[in-house]
XYZ file of C-alpha atoms in Angstrom:
784
model
C 12.855 9.631 -10.695
C 9.164 9.374 -9.727
C 7.015 12.362 -8.844
C 7.255 11.690 -5.084
C 11.045 11.313 -5.154
C 11.315 14.439 -7.284
C 9.219 16.459 -4.820
C 11.219 15.129 -1.883
C 14.483 16.279 -3.443
C 13.059 19.716 -4.096
C 11.754 19.984 -0.558
C 15.200 19.169 0.803
C 16.811 21.975 -1.192
C 14.124 24.485 -0.247
C 14.779 23.702 3.415
C 18.244 25.254 3.059
C 16.784 28.764 3.014
C 15.159 28.152 6.393
C 18.332 26.561 7.789
C 20.402 29.559 6.725
C 18.028 32.015 8.376
C 18.118 30.097 11.660
C 21.917 29.926 11.626
C 22.524 33.587 10.722
C 19.434 35.207 12.233
C 18.653 36.750 8.850
C 17.594 35.549 5.402
C 20.020 34.507 2.691
C 20.856 37.659 0.695
C 21.221 37.561 -3.091
C 21.931 40.479 -5.430
C 20.871 40.059 -9.050
C 22.722 42.335 -11.512
C 21.085 43.024 -14.891
C 17.488 42.507 -15.991
C 17.199 41.763 -19.708
C 13.724 40.381 -20.493
C 12.804 40.687 -16.779
C 14.718 37.500 -15.995
C 16.229 38.930 -12.813
C 12.941 40.454 -11.677
C 11.070 37.180 -12.148
C 13.821 35.226 -10.435
C 14.021 37.548 -7.427
C 10.234 37.559 -7.173
C 9.962 33.801 -6.808
C 13.088 33.582 -4.626
C 11.519 36.001 -2.168
C 8.488 33.740 -1.980
C 10.762 31.020 -0.583
C 12.449 33.190 2.045
C 15.434 34.609 0.119
C 16.143 38.338 0.471
C 16.724 39.028 -3.215
C 17.478 42.493 -4.664
C 17.813 43.481 -8.322
C 19.927 46.291 -9.763
C 19.089 47.162 -13.361
C 21.620 49.878 -14.135
C 21.517 52.127 -17.206
C 18.855 49.988 -18.887
C 15.247 51.077 -19.419
C 13.761 48.885 -22.165
C 10.111 48.072 -21.539
C 10.842 44.357 -21.202
C 13.423 45.129 -18.539
C 10.820 46.920 -16.398
C 8.720 45.024 -13.834
C 5.638 47.023 -14.876
C 5.610 45.094 -18.151
C 5.610 41.809 -16.310
C 3.393 42.514 -13.319
C 1.058 45.464 -13.965
C -2.145 45.580 -15.966
C -2.258 48.574 -18.265
C -3.930 49.736 -21.439
C -2.504 51.641 -24.353
C 0.829 51.853 -26.106
C 4.115 52.405 -24.272
C 7.431 53.328 -25.835
C 9.619 50.227 -26.100
C 12.911 51.961 -25.412
C 11.852 54.433 -22.704
C 8.344 53.716 -21.395
C 6.587 56.547 -19.554
C 4.996 54.775 -16.602
C 3.642 58.042 -15.184
C 1.485 58.389 -18.319
C 0.261 54.793 -18.000
C -2.506 53.586 -15.738
C -1.053 50.610 -13.867
C -4.147 49.585 -11.974
C -2.660 50.546 -8.624
C 0.459 48.360 -9.031
C 3.676 49.793 -7.562
C 7.269 48.864 -8.203
C 8.776 46.951 -5.245
C 11.576 48.596 -3.286
C 13.908 45.641 -3.930
C 14.073 46.435 -7.654
C 16.273 49.449 -8.427
C 16.705 50.882 -11.928
C 18.556 53.936 -13.203
C 22.060 55.440 -13.501
C 24.583 53.085 -11.955
C 25.906 55.458 -9.290
C 22.437 56.406 -8.056
C 21.407 52.745 -8.001
C 24.392 51.869 -5.843
C 23.767 54.795 -3.480
C 20.222 53.520 -3.039
C 21.410 49.993 -2.264
C 23.961 51.278 0.254
C 21.294 53.264 2.092
C 18.819 50.367 1.933
C 21.315 47.854 3.277
C 22.328 50.286 6.026
C 18.685 50.501 7.134
C 18.620 54.280 6.630
C 14.995 54.740 5.605
C 15.239 58.495 5.046
C 18.261 58.218 2.765
C 16.674 55.248 0.988
C 13.564 57.315 0.278
C 15.701 60.192 -0.972
C 17.648 58.079 -3.468
C 14.486 56.284 -4.615
C 12.992 59.698 -5.376
C 16.186 60.801 -7.109
C 16.055 57.754 -9.380
C 12.520 58.696 -10.383
C 13.584 62.287 -11.004
C 16.488 61.178 -13.202
C 14.143 59.118 -15.339
C 11.541 61.894 -15.543
C 14.265 64.234 -16.766
C 15.299 61.674 -19.381
C 11.716 61.375 -20.601
C 11.513 65.158 -20.830
C 14.526 65.107 -23.155
C 12.939 62.455 -25.356
C 9.674 64.377 -25.518
C 11.504 67.564 -26.499
C 13.311 65.716 -29.279
C 9.955 64.487 -30.580
C 8.296 67.912 -30.246
C 6.006 66.654 -27.496
C 5.123 68.347 -24.237
C 5.014 66.382 -21.005
C 3.443 67.566 -17.766
C 5.716 69.591 -15.472
C 7.954 67.531 -13.224
C 6.268 66.969 -9.845
C 7.572 69.326 -7.209
C 9.096 66.635 -5.005
C 11.067 65.233 -7.971
C 12.197 68.692 -9.075
C 13.402 69.489 -5.548
C 15.337 66.233 -5.339
C 17.159 66.635 -8.629
C 17.929 70.254 -7.781
C 19.616 69.071 -4.591
C 21.633 66.540 -6.590
C 22.850 69.270 -8.916
C 23.732 71.527 -6.014
C 25.798 68.724 -4.510
C 27.573 68.154 -7.817
C 28.412 71.861 -7.966
C 29.646 71.673 -4.382
C 31.889 68.727 -5.248
C 33.329 70.597 -8.218
C 34.018 73.657 -6.111
C 35.823 71.487 -3.564
C 37.762 69.644 -6.251
C 38.966 72.913 -7.774
C 40.910 73.563 -4.554
C 42.754 70.240 -4.655
C 46.409 70.681 -5.746
C 47.578 68.730 -8.768
C 49.457 65.539 -7.776
C 52.982 65.305 -9.087
C 52.822 61.610 -9.909
C 50.454 60.136 -12.452
C 49.306 56.537 -12.832
C 50.408 54.568 -15.817
C 48.093 52.354 -17.809
C 50.015 49.326 -19.015
C 48.493 46.618 -21.172
C 50.006 43.251 -22.162
C 53.222 43.571 -24.151
C 51.772 41.567 -26.994
C 49.044 44.086 -27.628
C 50.700 47.502 -27.154
C 54.174 48.729 -27.805
C 56.184 50.111 -24.848
C 56.039 53.624 -26.266
C 52.268 53.599 -25.939
C 52.302 53.682 -22.142
C 50.762 56.897 -20.838
C 53.406 59.488 -20.116
C 53.981 63.160 -20.551
C 55.018 63.391 -24.184
C 58.431 64.957 -24.702
C 59.559 66.812 -27.842
C 62.251 64.226 -28.395
C 59.741 61.425 -28.573
C 57.545 63.442 -30.903
C 60.426 64.131 -33.271
C 61.489 60.507 -33.444
C 58.015 59.066 -33.809
C 56.541 57.917 -37.132
C 53.601 59.735 -38.737
C 50.633 59.634 -36.382
C 47.463 57.947 -37.748
C 45.417 59.739 -35.106
C 46.629 63.094 -36.430
C 45.668 61.972 -39.907
C 42.215 61.111 -38.583
C 41.945 64.499 -36.909
C 42.926 66.163 -40.191
C 40.146 64.252 -41.942
C 37.746 65.306 -39.201
C 38.810 68.924 -39.649
C 38.076 68.663 -43.381
C 34.481 67.771 -42.544
C 33.806 71.002 -40.671
C 31.513 73.461 -42.441
C 32.888 75.839 -45.040
C 31.250 79.212 -44.278
C 31.468 80.142 -47.941
C 29.507 77.148 -49.171
C 26.946 76.052 -46.587
C 24.298 74.862 -49.025
C 26.293 71.953 -50.412
C 27.601 71.037 -46.997
C 24.176 70.932 -45.367
C 22.898 68.695 -48.154
C 25.858 66.378 -47.750
C 25.507 66.396 -43.986
C 21.836 65.494 -44.161
C 22.454 62.663 -46.585
C 25.220 61.285 -44.379
C 22.962 61.444 -41.324
C 20.210 59.632 -43.178
C 22.559 56.935 -44.437
C 24.782 56.356 -41.437
C 22.878 57.613 -38.375
C 19.099 57.577 -38.675
C 18.994 54.051 -40.091
C 20.710 52.741 -36.933
C 18.478 54.727 -34.606
C 15.386 53.483 -36.381
C 16.591 49.902 -35.971
C 17.281 50.457 -32.286
C 13.798 51.894 -31.819
C 12.110 48.966 -33.545
C 14.086 46.094 -32.051
C 14.955 47.516 -28.654
C 18.509 46.309 -29.173
C 21.567 48.539 -29.510
C 23.269 46.148 -31.909
C 26.761 47.174 -33.009
C 25.855 50.837 -33.166
C 28.146 52.696 -35.540
C 30.781 55.306 -34.748
C 28.718 57.790 -36.773
C 25.794 57.352 -34.382
C 27.972 57.856 -31.342
C 29.607 60.988 -32.801
C 26.203 62.389 -33.742
C 24.961 61.872 -30.178
C 28.018 63.486 -28.657
C 27.654 66.484 -30.968
C 24.011 66.896 -29.971
C 25.093 66.724 -26.388
C 27.677 69.450 -26.917
C 24.974 71.717 -28.356
C 22.663 71.115 -25.419
C 20.115 69.175 -27.483
C 18.131 66.254 -26.008
C 20.201 63.090 -25.957
C 17.522 60.642 -27.042
C 14.571 60.420 -29.372
C 14.217 59.304 -32.942
C 12.288 62.334 -34.166
C 14.657 65.224 -34.591
C 14.131 68.975 -34.161
C 15.014 71.324 -36.988
C 18.098 72.457 -35.072
C 19.743 69.074 -35.514
C 21.114 70.236 -38.867
C 22.320 73.579 -37.591
C 25.771 74.501 -38.862
C 28.306 75.132 -36.084
C 29.591 78.665 -35.691
C 32.172 79.173 -38.471
C 34.318 81.245 -36.135
C 34.524 78.332 -33.711
C 34.902 75.623 -36.318
C 38.130 73.775 -36.879
C 40.083 75.184 -39.861
C 40.697 73.082 -42.911
C 43.560 70.642 -42.622
C 47.006 72.123 -42.579
C 50.328 70.628 -43.586
C 52.686 68.337 -41.729
C 56.117 69.538 -40.769
C 59.249 67.444 -40.815
C 58.490 65.978 -37.420
C 55.037 64.689 -38.291
C 53.157 67.387 -36.358
C 50.545 69.630 -37.902
C 51.386 73.133 -39.063
C 48.563 75.514 -39.938
C 49.391 77.211 -43.228
C 46.600 79.768 -42.954
C 46.692 83.092 -41.201
C 45.499 82.849 -37.604
C 41.878 83.700 -36.912
C 41.739 86.134 -33.976
C 38.156 85.117 -33.233
C 38.646 81.363 -33.393
C 40.681 78.689 -31.610
C 44.229 77.761 -32.403
C 44.906 74.878 -34.728
C 46.197 72.521 -32.050
C 43.384 73.415 -29.676
C 40.819 72.649 -32.336
C 42.431 69.308 -33.075
C 42.523 68.416 -29.381
C 38.881 69.364 -29.003
C 38.007 67.261 -32.019
C 39.954 64.312 -30.640
C 38.153 64.540 -27.302
C 34.812 64.621 -29.078
C 35.619 61.765 -31.422
C 37.618 59.446 -29.187
C 36.412 60.167 -25.637
C 32.956 61.713 -25.353
C 31.513 59.431 -28.001
C 32.297 56.368 -25.870
C 31.034 57.969 -22.663
C 27.776 58.852 -24.360
C 27.334 55.279 -25.584
C 28.067 53.886 -22.134
C 25.491 56.206 -20.602
C 22.811 55.145 -23.071
C 23.463 51.407 -23.226
C 24.963 50.635 -19.841
C 27.760 48.737 -21.568
C 31.314 50.006 -21.990
C 31.428 48.653 -25.522
C 34.223 49.537 -27.943
C 35.837 51.875 -25.467
C 39.324 53.157 -26.237
C 42.667 53.804 -24.625
C 41.851 57.508 -24.926
C 38.915 57.051 -22.544
C 41.008 55.159 -20.009
C 43.717 57.837 -20.146
C 41.187 60.652 -19.842
C 39.630 58.970 -16.815
C 42.969 58.298 -15.159
C 43.895 61.951 -15.562
C 40.638 62.999 -13.942
C 41.271 60.611 -11.053
C 44.713 62.113 -10.416
C 43.109 65.549 -10.132
C 40.424 64.448 -7.714
C 37.634 64.981 -10.243
C 34.541 62.771 -10.300
C 35.255 59.616 -12.296
C 31.788 59.317 -13.702
C 28.947 61.485 -14.820
C 28.128 62.028 -18.422
C 26.804 65.492 -17.674
C 29.650 67.626 -18.936
C 30.000 71.317 -18.009
C 28.284 73.735 -20.375
C 31.630 75.104 -21.576
C 33.253 71.713 -22.039
C 34.110 72.615 -25.601
C 35.242 76.152 -24.864
C 38.692 76.840 -26.221
C 41.623 76.803 -23.808
C 44.337 79.440 -24.000
C 46.126 78.736 -27.333
C 49.498 79.519 -25.788
C 48.948 76.874 -23.125
C 47.598 74.122 -25.371
C 49.543 70.892 -25.524
C 50.613 69.586 -28.957
C 49.022 66.367 -30.107
C 51.135 63.325 -29.286
C 52.893 61.522 -32.068
C 52.350 58.006 -30.767
C 49.580 56.273 -32.680
C 47.497 55.182 -29.710
C 48.235 57.875 -27.120
C 45.958 60.832 -26.565
C 48.023 63.608 -25.022
C 46.469 65.520 -22.138
C 47.372 69.190 -21.646
C 50.117 69.744 -19.106
C 48.532 71.256 -15.977
C 51.766 73.083 -15.263
C 51.317 75.172 -18.389
C 47.507 75.243 -18.602
C 45.779 78.491 -17.761
C 44.735 79.097 -14.164
C 41.211 79.357 -12.860
C 41.815 83.044 -12.349
C 42.212 83.592 -16.063
C 39.968 86.162 -17.671
C 38.555 83.358 -19.781
C 36.247 80.960 -17.980
C 37.065 78.215 -20.461
C 38.667 75.075 -19.147
C 39.726 71.908 -20.904
C 38.040 68.713 -19.763
C 40.391 66.623 -17.669
C 42.943 69.390 -17.280
C 41.304 71.714 -14.762
C 37.963 72.021 -13.073
C 35.542 74.879 -13.474
C 35.341 77.057 -10.381
C 31.795 76.856 -9.080
C 30.216 79.417 -6.816
C 28.414 77.508 -4.095
C 25.962 79.077 -1.677
C 27.345 78.747 1.872
C 23.998 77.649 3.309
C 23.705 74.540 1.141
C 26.807 72.910 2.611
C 24.907 71.874 5.735
C 22.015 70.282 3.871
C 20.949 66.942 5.303
C 20.725 65.495 1.790
C 24.393 66.330 1.191
C 25.239 63.948 4.010
C 23.326 61.229 2.137
C 25.545 61.726 -0.901
C 28.692 61.803 1.193
C 27.718 58.755 3.268
C 26.229 56.569 0.528
C 28.124 57.767 -2.510
C 31.396 56.163 -3.504
C 32.091 53.425 -0.984
C 35.376 52.191 0.395
C 37.287 50.287 -2.251
C 38.934 47.405 -0.427
C 39.243 45.368 -3.620
C 41.589 47.669 -5.553
C 44.750 45.563 -5.282
C 42.919 42.295 -5.859
C 41.076 43.791 -8.820
C 44.327 45.006 -10.353
C 45.867 41.545 -10.023
C 42.815 39.825 -11.517
C 42.681 42.344 -14.343
C 46.325 41.691 -15.169
C 45.661 37.950 -15.274
C 42.650 38.431 -17.549
C 44.487 40.676 -19.984
C 47.403 38.249 -20.217
C 44.981 35.467 -21.183
C 43.735 37.449 -24.175
C 46.924 38.960 -25.595
C 45.906 37.957 -29.124
C 42.722 40.066 -28.905
C 42.510 43.599 -30.353
C 44.112 46.209 -28.096
C 40.859 48.174 -28.119
C 39.024 45.224 -26.548
C 41.658 44.902 -23.807
C 41.470 48.607 -23.019
C 37.679 48.406 -22.887
C 37.919 45.668 -20.281
C 40.334 47.746 -18.207
C 38.069 50.773 -18.518
C 34.975 48.851 -17.414
C 36.801 47.282 -14.498
C 38.183 50.590 -13.241
C 35.209 52.848 -13.935
C 32.045 50.749 -13.482
C 32.763 47.396 -11.840
C 34.912 49.002 -9.139
C 31.956 51.085 -7.943
C 30.185 47.879 -6.888
C 33.030 46.718 -4.631
C 31.601 47.722 -1.242
C 27.977 46.978 -2.240
C 28.797 43.335 -3.033
C 29.864 42.772 0.579
C 26.269 43.134 1.789
C 25.211 39.929 0.004
C 25.930 36.232 0.379
C 25.517 35.508 -3.335
C 25.914 37.766 -6.376
C 24.141 36.601 -9.528
C 25.238 38.293 -12.748
C 22.974 38.053 -15.784
C 24.420 37.887 -19.296
C 27.987 39.247 -18.847
C 27.415 41.104 -15.556
C 29.045 38.253 -13.663
C 32.265 40.064 -14.537
C 31.448 42.674 -11.879
C 31.793 40.356 -8.858
C 34.579 38.368 -10.554
C 36.899 41.318 -11.168
C 36.288 42.551 -7.605
C 37.511 39.236 -6.223
C 34.076 38.219 -4.916
C 34.157 34.424 -5.146
C 30.536 33.733 -4.160
C 29.074 34.635 -7.527
C 27.079 32.849 -10.192
C 26.357 33.591 -13.840
C 22.871 33.404 -15.345
C 22.784 32.673 -19.055
C 19.808 33.641 -21.209
C 21.208 33.066 -24.684
C 24.531 34.675 -23.763
C 26.683 31.629 -24.469
C 25.589 31.063 -28.068
C 28.201 33.319 -29.689
C 29.440 35.989 -27.282
C 32.184 34.092 -25.388
C 33.899 33.145 -28.643
C 34.031 36.645 -30.108
C 37.406 38.375 -30.111
C 35.855 41.424 -28.527
C 35.320 43.283 -25.272
C 32.066 41.404 -24.635
C 33.789 38.125 -25.476
C 36.433 38.694 -22.802
C 33.925 39.686 -20.122
C 31.694 36.727 -20.939
C 34.422 34.095 -21.112
C 36.232 35.296 -17.992
C 33.093 35.578 -15.860
C 31.617 32.150 -16.720
C 34.914 30.251 -16.496
C 35.550 31.606 -13.009
C 31.996 31.487 -11.639
C 31.195 29.280 -8.673
C 28.193 28.085 -10.696
C 26.738 28.856 -14.122
C 22.983 28.677 -14.584
C 22.265 27.701 -18.190
C 18.669 28.372 -19.240
C 18.744 27.439 -22.941
C 19.215 23.840 -24.025
C 20.732 24.823 -27.379
C 23.835 26.316 -25.692
C 24.984 22.982 -24.254
C 27.594 22.660 -27.062
C 28.920 26.091 -26.053
C 29.149 24.926 -22.441
C 31.386 22.057 -23.545
C 33.423 24.319 -25.805
C 34.045 26.698 -22.888
C 35.024 23.659 -20.796
C 32.709 24.629 -17.966
C 32.752 21.930 -15.304
C 29.594 19.846 -15.360
C 29.406 19.799 -11.567
C 29.447 23.621 -11.607
C 26.854 23.965 -14.363
C 23.142 23.901 -13.563
C 20.569 23.274 -16.285
C 18.000 25.771 -15.066
C 14.556 26.455 -16.544
C 13.852 30.170 -17.096
C 12.669 31.840 -13.902
C 8.919 32.097 -14.138
C 6.032 32.755 -11.775
C 3.783 29.804 -12.548
C 1.624 30.546 -9.510
C 0.519 33.774 -11.135
C -0.174 31.911 -14.370
C -2.303 29.323 -12.606
C -4.344 32.053 -10.910
C -4.804 33.842 -14.214
C -5.921 30.680 -15.973
C -8.407 29.794 -13.223
C -10.095 33.206 -13.413
C -10.160 33.408 -17.204
C -13.420 32.745 -19.032
C -12.397 31.166 -22.336
C -15.061 31.343 -25.059
C -16.213 28.156 -26.711
C -14.053 27.509 -29.761
C -15.426 27.150 -33.258
C -14.201 23.889 -34.751
C -14.760 25.318 -38.239
C -12.228 28.179 -37.858
C -8.801 27.407 -36.410
C -6.726 30.349 -35.117
C -2.932 30.450 -35.111
C -1.527 33.234 -32.913
C 2.095 34.324 -33.349
C 3.239 37.027 -30.871
C 6.886 36.666 -31.904
C 8.936 39.679 -32.990
C 9.212 39.969 -36.791
C 12.909 39.598 -37.439
C 13.770 37.159 -40.199
C 15.769 39.117 -42.800
C 17.745 41.901 -41.128
C 21.049 41.213 -39.375
C 22.168 39.935 -36.968
C 21.313 36.310 -37.652
C 21.314 35.493 -33.923
C 18.264 37.740 -33.479
C 16.205 36.214 -36.266
C 12.981 34.294 -35.610
C 12.252 32.680 -38.971
C 8.730 34.185 -39.242
C 8.862 33.821 -43.032
C 9.059 30.018 -42.760
C 5.669 29.838 -41.076
C 4.085 32.325 -43.497
C 5.321 30.375 -46.523
C 4.104 27.136 -44.963
C 0.689 28.684 -44.266
C 0.434 29.720 -47.913
C 1.146 26.146 -48.999
C -1.542 24.761 -46.686
C -4.028 27.421 -47.803
C -3.760 26.130 -51.374
C -5.447 22.897 -50.203
C -8.625 24.859 -49.373
C -8.046 24.585 -45.644
C -9.719 27.391 -43.682
C -7.748 28.957 -40.820
C -6.769 32.372 -39.476
C -3.423 33.882 -38.452
C -3.010 36.680 -35.890
C 0.329 38.555 -35.905
C 1.688 41.245 -33.576
C 2.965 44.343 -35.363
C 6.430 44.708 -33.924
C 9.980 44.020 -35.065
C 12.418 45.341 -37.621
C 10.999 43.198 -40.461
C 7.279 43.964 -40.089
C 7.209 45.695 -43.473
C 8.900 42.683 -45.070
C 6.374 40.320 -43.507
C 3.530 42.413 -44.894
C 5.118 42.417 -48.355
C 5.607 38.646 -48.171
C 1.983 38.102 -47.153
C 0.863 40.127 -50.196
C 3.163 38.136 -52.480
C 1.833 34.854 -51.075
C -1.778 35.961 -51.522
C -2.889 35.219 -47.954
C -3.834 38.746 -46.860
C -7.440 37.713 -46.186
C -6.256 35.093 -43.677
C -3.965 37.396 -41.669
C -4.837 40.099 -39.146
C -2.395 42.420 -37.351
C -2.683 43.703 -33.794
C -0.495 46.155 -31.809
C 1.818 45.085 -28.973
C -0.092 43.745 -25.986
C 0.532 43.899 -22.269
C 1.065 40.611 -20.461
C -2.560 40.167 -19.369
C -3.865 40.732 -22.912
C -1.160 38.489 -24.323
C -2.036 35.612 -22.005
C -5.723 35.969 -22.765
C -5.048 35.673 -26.487
C -2.845 32.618 -25.892
C -5.755 30.885 -24.222
C -8.396 31.914 -26.779
C -6.311 30.754 -29.755
C -6.094 27.164 -30.983
C -2.317 27.128 -31.205
C 0.571 29.498 -30.404
C 3.347 29.938 -32.987
C 6.825 30.902 -31.722
C 10.168 30.895 -33.611
C 11.967 28.552 -36.025
C 15.657 29.470 -35.891
C 16.920 28.362 -32.461
C 16.211 24.739 -31.390
C 15.244 25.686 -27.841
C 12.323 26.999 -25.810
C 11.889 30.747 -25.548
C 9.676 32.908 -23.348
C 6.659 32.643 -25.635
C 6.820 28.848 -25.650
C 7.127 28.143 -21.942
C 4.509 30.755 -20.980
C 2.018 29.364 -23.508
C 2.700 25.830 -22.283
C 2.134 26.934 -18.691
C -1.307 28.119 -19.785
C -2.071 24.742 -21.379
C -1.642 25.797 -25.012
C -0.300 23.880 -27.975
C 2.873 25.470 -29.369
C 4.608 25.196 -32.745
C 8.315 26.043 -32.455
C 11.820 24.857 -33.267
C 13.025 22.345 -30.707
C 15.809 19.789 -30.391
C 13.877 17.119 -28.517
C 16.906 15.008 -27.537
C 18.784 18.036 -26.235
C 15.686 19.245 -24.373
C 15.260 15.835 -22.770
C 18.863 16.008 -21.489
C 18.319 19.537 -20.235
C 14.923 19.220 -18.516
C 14.810 15.507 -17.804
C 11.918 15.075 -20.257
C 11.281 16.578 -23.682
C 8.509 19.209 -23.738
C 5.480 18.097 -25.803
C 5.735 20.874 -28.396
C 4.937 20.629 -32.091
C 8.521 20.855 -33.370
C 9.265 22.500 -36.724
C 12.322 24.101 -38.315
C 11.514 24.397 -42.041
C 8.691 25.270 -44.426
C 7.897 21.601 -44.883
C 7.801 20.748 -41.155
C 5.784 23.915 -40.412
C 3.239 22.897 -43.022
C 3.035 19.411 -41.523
C 2.372 20.865 -38.075
C -0.339 23.156 -39.442
C -2.051 20.155 -41.038
C -1.757 18.294 -37.728
C -3.530 21.098 -35.847
C -6.216 21.450 -38.521
C -6.914 17.720 -38.242
C -7.528 18.131 -34.477
C -8.901 21.686 -34.093
C -10.258 21.190 -30.555
C -7.149 19.352 -29.295
C -8.866 16.081 -28.583
C -5.399 14.502 -28.307
C -4.778 16.645 -25.207
C -1.478 18.220 -26.262
C -2.316 21.420 -24.391
C -2.988 19.579 -21.130
C 0.212 17.571 -21.617
C 2.144 20.808 -22.040
C 0.727 22.219 -18.792
C 1.547 19.043 -16.835
C 5.090 18.974 -18.231
C 5.555 22.580 -17.171
C 4.391 21.911 -13.618
C 6.862 19.040 -13.272
C 9.913 20.366 -15.118
C 9.604 24.159 -15.214
C 7.819 25.271 -12.057
C 8.971 28.179 -9.926
C 9.472 25.744 -7.084
C 11.953 23.724 -9.115
C 13.740 26.849 -10.394
C 14.317 28.128 -6.847
C 15.320 24.692 -5.532
C 17.968 24.198 -8.222
C 19.489 27.572 -7.430
C 19.383 26.934 -3.700
C 21.322 23.693 -4.199
C 24.095 25.737 -5.844
C 23.920 28.480 -3.194
C 24.175 25.843 -0.480
C 27.395 24.487 -1.961
C 28.840 27.996 -2.293
C 28.005 28.976 1.285
C 29.398 25.709 2.629
C 32.699 26.405 0.896
């Protein structure tokens, strides 16, 4: 198609936004869920330019590259990758737009409800609360790293104090709600869980007939790990070595890569234990108290013996100061099998590797009228219940027994201790706070009406039946996410014409029965949908049932075919990108005259070429080895690398081994303005060599008119974009070396590859085309 015909087609699709507004007397409304790598922010930004009312919800995710400040603001200095402190960063007057909401999921949804209702006062309140929540989180990180932040601004402190008062008020009201007689049952597909595993009140008969319980064996092992008060020295040494080996190594990796990749159970347990001691939840520098030994009197006794029925019997004399044996085991089970998952969900925003225990615990809380969410547990969450009222541990292997409320101690007991999920803690609430205006905001814009419950249950049943050969834990995780996170979105989705889920967040509208949803892929389809895991189920189910799938990486086309996504419902979409901003930047930039004698290769790519997982690797070592080969021919050139990534130390070691230290210089992470300036002042930009597709570095450098060396499947790219991008393709040491020679032979780009790259971008990857392609899909959805 010629340029004129191409522009005419785009213009026709862009006209749909205007047609919709005339017909409905309002703009087309789109909600983007998720914001990895600022893809949703960039997309909503350019959609708004063409008359679409686009909002973004970035829940429970704070990585610097998921924050619009990284993309849009100009700032100097270093920011923390995992939890950037934007208050401590000069942003040049830039302010976050009110259509981008980030923070805890429930607060985000309250904000969107108030915003969509047009309640400006409530909207302002929840916006302030979201800021206060994040300030409080940063305070915790600073405390963990022995840093001191400025005091929380008064207006933020007042807002979060009101939120806490309302939570106390809710708890005090919930404590007056009588216990329902009936309890819901969680039933999973027959192929994955035996009938005995259905949640029920465990009877002695069942316990006697049941086989030995693996969970009890695990709790016995956990009890063996508790400190021995008579030999703390050896234990502390062992504990520290275990933390170093199994915990700190994971946290260090998370800090360096910004990715919570298959975090271990040890990490989750460590975080939950810190939480139980009131220590800060985040941070990778640890206070001395992290190794503190728990109170011996409150510790779980060493493992006892099993009686004939497979239940534990404590062979030691009872400790009048400590908890009973069964109570200690139950507390340990809650810590290990429930709180650990809740902590991980709070930190990552993903209900990964959840368990049946979590689903049961949550269902029990729902039956008692307790809040379903909130990872802020009461201070005495681990306080010991009355030993005489404790419920024995169930014998079934995958059932976590919950104490019987009929035998649990009453709130009037002399002990203030209460077991989580069994009873609520009586809270004394000041009478005057009940009439607070802000309380009405919480009540009006908190949990919305769930009109999708029956439809969601039916869809969930269908999904679980499709994956009966998957691990039971994965199936339970899906159920837990659907009933404890996705369900909260139900009423919010109704405010929008289109819901666009990024990565696997398309599952949220799908499981709520919202048919007008699309999925936006940014590398998601490479491996995830084929994993026999929780993420695999969410990914596969959401994309297969989406009205449209936007595929942004040409290398996943084989995965699209493998998933059997319909071609007419699959859109090959360039990454959302604000090329207008790039053009303005380029026009204002004063690029120094290049020296033909010294050629500069700039590689801003994350250093990840050795450490797992393989899907995250960039192949940086291939370029370094190729550069060393070229250097042996007496060619003079320079390499600039950015010091970030899990394998930086390995890259430095490799550079020393190759003897090219004098050619290489390292710089710290740059903000977007600095990064773009260096793109333009370098002779060539070097991206990655593992995935045969364009990444963010490549298309942004091309938009600026730069030559780029990267891995690329030219035939696949031509099918995807309509024309292959004019990159310098390389995927091995040999091809990298050849490309380096090619650049050195034309240091000033007399062949015009940079200009060709810019022209290709304007035709095939412009913001105008990105919005038009999406509007064509939206138009079909709305017409249906």
